[in-house]
Short mmCIF file of C-alpha atoms in Angstrom, two decimals:
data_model
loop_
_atom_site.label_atom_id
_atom_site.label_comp_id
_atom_site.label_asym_id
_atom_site.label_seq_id
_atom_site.Cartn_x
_atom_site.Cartn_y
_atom_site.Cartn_z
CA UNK L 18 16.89 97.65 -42.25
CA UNK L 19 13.86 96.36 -43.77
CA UNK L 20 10.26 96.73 -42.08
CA UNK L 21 9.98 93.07 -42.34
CA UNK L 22 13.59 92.34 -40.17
CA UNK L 23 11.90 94.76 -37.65
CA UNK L 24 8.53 93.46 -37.42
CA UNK L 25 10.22 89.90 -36.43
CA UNK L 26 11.09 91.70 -33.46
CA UNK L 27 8.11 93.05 -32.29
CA UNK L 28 6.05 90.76 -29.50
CA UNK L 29 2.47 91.67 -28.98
CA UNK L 30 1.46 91.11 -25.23
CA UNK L 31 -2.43 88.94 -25.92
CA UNK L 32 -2.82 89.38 -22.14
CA UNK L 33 -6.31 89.81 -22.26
CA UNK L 34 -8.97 87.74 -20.38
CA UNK L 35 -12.28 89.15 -21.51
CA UNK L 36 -13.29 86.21 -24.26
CA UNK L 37 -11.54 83.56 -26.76
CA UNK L 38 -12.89 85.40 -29.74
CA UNK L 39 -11.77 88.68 -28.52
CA UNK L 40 -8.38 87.56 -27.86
CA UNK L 41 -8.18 85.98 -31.72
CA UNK L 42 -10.23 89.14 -33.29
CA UNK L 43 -6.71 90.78 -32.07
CA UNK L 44 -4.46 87.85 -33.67
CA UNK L 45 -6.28 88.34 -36.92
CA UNK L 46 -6.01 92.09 -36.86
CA UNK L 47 -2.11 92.22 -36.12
CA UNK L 48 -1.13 88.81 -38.11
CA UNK L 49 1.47 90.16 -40.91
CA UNK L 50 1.91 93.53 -38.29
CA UNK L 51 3.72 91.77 -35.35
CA UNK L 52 6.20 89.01 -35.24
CA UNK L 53 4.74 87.12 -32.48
CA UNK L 54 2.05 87.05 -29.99
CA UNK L 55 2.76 86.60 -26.56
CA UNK L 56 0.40 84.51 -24.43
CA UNK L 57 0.73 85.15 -20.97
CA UNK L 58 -1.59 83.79 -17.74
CA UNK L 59 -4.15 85.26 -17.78
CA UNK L 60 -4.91 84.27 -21.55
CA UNK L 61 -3.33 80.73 -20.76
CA UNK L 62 -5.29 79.81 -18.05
CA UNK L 63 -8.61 81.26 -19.66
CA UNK L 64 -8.28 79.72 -23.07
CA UNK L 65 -5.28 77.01 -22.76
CA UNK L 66 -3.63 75.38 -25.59
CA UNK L 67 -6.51 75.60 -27.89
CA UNK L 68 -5.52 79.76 -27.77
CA UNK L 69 -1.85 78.49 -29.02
CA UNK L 70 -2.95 75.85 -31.73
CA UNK L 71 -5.65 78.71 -33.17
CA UNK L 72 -3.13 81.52 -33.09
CA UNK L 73 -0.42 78.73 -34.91
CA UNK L 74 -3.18 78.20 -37.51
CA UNK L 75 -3.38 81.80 -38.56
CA UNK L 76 0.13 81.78 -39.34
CA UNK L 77 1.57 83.59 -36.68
CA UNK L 78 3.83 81.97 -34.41
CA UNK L 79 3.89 82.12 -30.04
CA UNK L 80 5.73 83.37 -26.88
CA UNK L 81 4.61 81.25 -24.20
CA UNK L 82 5.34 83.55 -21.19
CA UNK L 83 4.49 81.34 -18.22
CA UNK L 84 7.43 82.07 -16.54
CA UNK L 85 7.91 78.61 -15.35
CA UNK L 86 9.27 78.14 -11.72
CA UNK L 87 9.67 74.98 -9.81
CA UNK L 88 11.86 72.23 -9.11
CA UNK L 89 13.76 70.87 -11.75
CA UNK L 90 12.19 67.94 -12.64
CA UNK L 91 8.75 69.54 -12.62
CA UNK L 92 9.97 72.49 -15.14
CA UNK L 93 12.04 70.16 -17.41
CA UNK L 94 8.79 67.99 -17.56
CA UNK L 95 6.68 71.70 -18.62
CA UNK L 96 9.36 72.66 -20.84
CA UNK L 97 9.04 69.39 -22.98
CA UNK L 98 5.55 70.10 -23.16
CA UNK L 99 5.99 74.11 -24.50
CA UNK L 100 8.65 72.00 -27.33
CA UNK L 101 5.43 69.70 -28.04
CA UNK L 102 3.29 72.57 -28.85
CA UNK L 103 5.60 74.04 -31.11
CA UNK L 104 5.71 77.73 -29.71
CA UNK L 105 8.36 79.74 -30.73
CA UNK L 106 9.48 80.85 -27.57
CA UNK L 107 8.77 80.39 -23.81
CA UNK L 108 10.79 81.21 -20.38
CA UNK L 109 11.51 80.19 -16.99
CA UNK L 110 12.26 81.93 -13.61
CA UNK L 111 16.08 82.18 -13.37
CA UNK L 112 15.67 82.70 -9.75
CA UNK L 113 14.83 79.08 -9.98
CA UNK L 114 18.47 78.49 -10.40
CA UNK L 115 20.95 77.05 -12.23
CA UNK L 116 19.75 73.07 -11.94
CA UNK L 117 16.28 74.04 -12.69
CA UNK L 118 17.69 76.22 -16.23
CA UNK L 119 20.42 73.37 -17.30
CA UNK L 120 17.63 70.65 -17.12
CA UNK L 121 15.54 72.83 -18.57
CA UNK L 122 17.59 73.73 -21.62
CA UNK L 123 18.53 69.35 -21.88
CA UNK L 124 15.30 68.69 -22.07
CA UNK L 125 14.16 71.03 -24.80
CA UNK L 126 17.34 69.97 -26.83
CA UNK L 127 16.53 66.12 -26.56
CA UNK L 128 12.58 66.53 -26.77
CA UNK L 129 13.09 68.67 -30.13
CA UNK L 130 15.42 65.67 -31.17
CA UNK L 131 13.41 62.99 -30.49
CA UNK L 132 10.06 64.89 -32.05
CA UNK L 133 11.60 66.32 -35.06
CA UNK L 134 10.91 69.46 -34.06
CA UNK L 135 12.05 73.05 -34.02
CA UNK L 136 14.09 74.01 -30.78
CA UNK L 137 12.29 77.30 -29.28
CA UNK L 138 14.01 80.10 -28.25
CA UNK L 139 14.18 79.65 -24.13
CA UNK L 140 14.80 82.70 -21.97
CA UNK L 141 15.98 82.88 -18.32
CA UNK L 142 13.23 85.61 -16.96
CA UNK L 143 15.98 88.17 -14.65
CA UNK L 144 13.80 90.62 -12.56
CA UNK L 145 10.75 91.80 -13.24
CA UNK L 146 10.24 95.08 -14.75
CA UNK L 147 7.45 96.43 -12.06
CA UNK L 148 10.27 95.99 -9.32
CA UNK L 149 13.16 98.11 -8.62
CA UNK L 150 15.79 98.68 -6.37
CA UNK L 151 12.94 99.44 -3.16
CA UNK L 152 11.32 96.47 -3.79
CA UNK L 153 14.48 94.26 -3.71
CA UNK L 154 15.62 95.69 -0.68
CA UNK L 155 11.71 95.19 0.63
CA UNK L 156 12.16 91.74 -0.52
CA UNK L 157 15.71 90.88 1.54
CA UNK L 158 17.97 91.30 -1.19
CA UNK L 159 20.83 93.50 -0.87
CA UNK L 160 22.03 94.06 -4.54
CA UNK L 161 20.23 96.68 -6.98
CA UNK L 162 18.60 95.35 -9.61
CA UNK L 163 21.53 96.07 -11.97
CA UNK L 164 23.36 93.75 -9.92
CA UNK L 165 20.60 91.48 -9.72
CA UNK L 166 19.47 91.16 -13.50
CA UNK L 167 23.29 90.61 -14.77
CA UNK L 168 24.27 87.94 -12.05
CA UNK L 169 20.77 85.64 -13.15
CA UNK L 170 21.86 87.15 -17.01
CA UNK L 171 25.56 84.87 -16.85
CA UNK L 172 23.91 82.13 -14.63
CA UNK L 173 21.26 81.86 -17.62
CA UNK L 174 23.79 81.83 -20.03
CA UNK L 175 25.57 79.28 -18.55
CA UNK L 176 23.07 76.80 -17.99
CA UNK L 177 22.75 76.83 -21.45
CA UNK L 178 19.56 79.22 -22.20
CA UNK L 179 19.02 81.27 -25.44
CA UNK L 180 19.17 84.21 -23.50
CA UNK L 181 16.77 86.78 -21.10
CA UNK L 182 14.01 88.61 -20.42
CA UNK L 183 15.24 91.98 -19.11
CA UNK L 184 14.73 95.92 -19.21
CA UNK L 185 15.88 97.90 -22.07
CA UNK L 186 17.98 99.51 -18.92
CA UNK L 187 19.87 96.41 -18.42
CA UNK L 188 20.58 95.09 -22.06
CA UNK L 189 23.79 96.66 -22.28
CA UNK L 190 25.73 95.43 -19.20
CA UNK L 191 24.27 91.87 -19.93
CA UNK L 192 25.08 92.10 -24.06
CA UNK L 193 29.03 92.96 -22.15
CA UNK L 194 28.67 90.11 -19.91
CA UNK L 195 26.55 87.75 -21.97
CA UNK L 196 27.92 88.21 -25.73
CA UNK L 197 26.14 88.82 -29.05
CA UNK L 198 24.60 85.46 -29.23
CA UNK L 199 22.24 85.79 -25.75
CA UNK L 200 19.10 87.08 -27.11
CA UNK L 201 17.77 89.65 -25.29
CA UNK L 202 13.98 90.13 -24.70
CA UNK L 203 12.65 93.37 -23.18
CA UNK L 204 8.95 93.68 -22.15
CA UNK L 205 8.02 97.65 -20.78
CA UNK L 206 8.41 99.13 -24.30
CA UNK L 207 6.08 102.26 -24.40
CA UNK L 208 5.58 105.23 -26.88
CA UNK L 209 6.56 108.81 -25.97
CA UNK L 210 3.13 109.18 -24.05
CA UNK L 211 2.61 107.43 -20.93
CA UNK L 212 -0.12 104.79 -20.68
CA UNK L 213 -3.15 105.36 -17.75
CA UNK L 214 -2.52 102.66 -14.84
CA UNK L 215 1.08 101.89 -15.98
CA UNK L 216 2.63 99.70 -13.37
CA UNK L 217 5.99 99.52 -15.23
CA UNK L 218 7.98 101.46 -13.35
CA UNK L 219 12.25 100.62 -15.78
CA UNK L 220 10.32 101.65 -19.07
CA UNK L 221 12.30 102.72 -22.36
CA UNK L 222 11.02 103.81 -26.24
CA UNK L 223 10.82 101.12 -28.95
CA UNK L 224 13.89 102.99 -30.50
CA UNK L 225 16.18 103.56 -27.17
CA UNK L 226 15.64 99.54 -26.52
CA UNK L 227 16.77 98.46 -29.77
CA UNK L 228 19.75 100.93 -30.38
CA UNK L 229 20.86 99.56 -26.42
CA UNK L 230 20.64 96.10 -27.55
CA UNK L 231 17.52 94.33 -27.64
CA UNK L 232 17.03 91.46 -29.77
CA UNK L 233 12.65 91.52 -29.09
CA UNK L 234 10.58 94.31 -27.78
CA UNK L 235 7.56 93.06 -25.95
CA UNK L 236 4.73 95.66 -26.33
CA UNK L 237 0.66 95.51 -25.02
CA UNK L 238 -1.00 98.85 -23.90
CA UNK L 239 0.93 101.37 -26.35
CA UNK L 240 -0.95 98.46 -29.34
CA UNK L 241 -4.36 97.89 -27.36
CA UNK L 242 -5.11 101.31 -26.39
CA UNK L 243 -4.40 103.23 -29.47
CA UNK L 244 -7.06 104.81 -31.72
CA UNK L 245 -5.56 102.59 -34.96
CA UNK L 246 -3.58 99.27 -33.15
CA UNK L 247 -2.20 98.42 -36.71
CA UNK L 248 -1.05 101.55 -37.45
CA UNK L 249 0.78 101.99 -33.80
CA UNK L 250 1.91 98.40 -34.23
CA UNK L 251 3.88 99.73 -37.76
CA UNK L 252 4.59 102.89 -36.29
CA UNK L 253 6.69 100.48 -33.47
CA UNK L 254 7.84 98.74 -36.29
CA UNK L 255 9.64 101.79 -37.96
CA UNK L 256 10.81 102.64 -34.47
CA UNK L 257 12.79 99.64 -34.55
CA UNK L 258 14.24 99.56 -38.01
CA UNK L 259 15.32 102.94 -36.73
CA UNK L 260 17.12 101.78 -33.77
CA UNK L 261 18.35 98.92 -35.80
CA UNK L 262 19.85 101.28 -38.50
CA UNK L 263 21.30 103.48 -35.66
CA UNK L 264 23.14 100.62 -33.83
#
């Protein structure tokens, strides 16, 4: 598997909130070492679109991770907007349920129609990887997270997303459930040495994610703390192809 193939599939996490040309001097640094850049609150909500269009104009394309989460109008209405902007990819809450996805996924089909443009990727975010099983039962629910993640995993699916946000731990029970064509995004990627302050707490390597299943490795710290972030960035990069060759 070629480094290129791999790099597609590496997401870097811009979820930093310190200054607009801090946030790009990291765009133009990993343009050409990452396959997207994934702008999250607290980078949204600093910097807005204008964050988007300049990333867009270095050539790199966008994960708008937003994690929309409302009634159904309201995040049909949001989701035409993300199509408008032309990011690559953006998600929604699948807690919101299944009438809140299915408009969802209408909307982006008929708004990319209309506009002539390309239809982005749209994932169905399951449950968060700083939660597990203690925090759902603090929470009310009585299912694990396993349990959790695949039933919101087929009730994405069904609506008629492109396919998840999940933990590397869960990709293979929803790739059994979901089939080959649910893409499979899994934030929590780390290197072999844990980072200071990690609140991750369902964690795999670049390598173990891939050879489980994942389609796109989302990956911040292991990048923005390293001595040389474009070398870890191709060091994650030959992690995948790894895992890719393996599976």
């Amino acid at each position: 598997m070629s480094n290129e193939a791999a790099r597609e599939k590496l997401i870097f996490a811009l979820d930093m909130g310190r200054g607009f040309d801090e946030a790009m001097s990291w765009v133009r640094l990993l343009t050409g070492h990452v396959g997207l850049f994934k702008v999250g609150k607290e980078a949204f909500t600093r910097f807005g679109p204008r964050l988007v269009e300049e990333i867009q104009k270095a050539g790199s394309r966008v994960f708008l991770d937003l994690k929309f989460h409302d009634i159904p109008n309201t995040v049909a209405r949001a989701a035409e907007g993300a199509v408008e902007m032309g990011v690559a990819m953006f998600n929604v809450h699948a807690l919101g349920g299944m009438s809140m996805m299915a408009e969802t996924a209408k909307a982006v089909r008929e708004t990319a129609r209309k506009r002539e443009l390309p239809e982005p990727v749209v994932l169905g975010v399951t449950v968060l990887t700083s939660l597990n099983d203690d925090d759902l039962r603090a929470l009310g629910f009585s299912c694990s997270t396993a349990e959790l993640v695949l039933r919101l995993a087929r009730m994405a699916r069904d609506a008629g997303l492109s396919g998840v946000v999940a933990s590397a731990q869960d990709v293979e029970a929803i790739r059994k459930a979901c089939g080959e064509g649910f893409a499979i995004v899994t934030p929590g990627i780390r290197g072999s040495a844990r980072v200071a302050g990690d609140d991750q707490k369902r964690v795999l390597t670049a390598e173990e994610a891939i050879r489980r299943g994942s389609d796109y490795l989302v990956v911040g710290r292991p990048i923005q703390t390293a001595e040389d972030p474009v070398a870890a960035a191709d060091e994650l990069c030959r992690e995948i192809a790894r895992g890719l060759t393996a599976g």
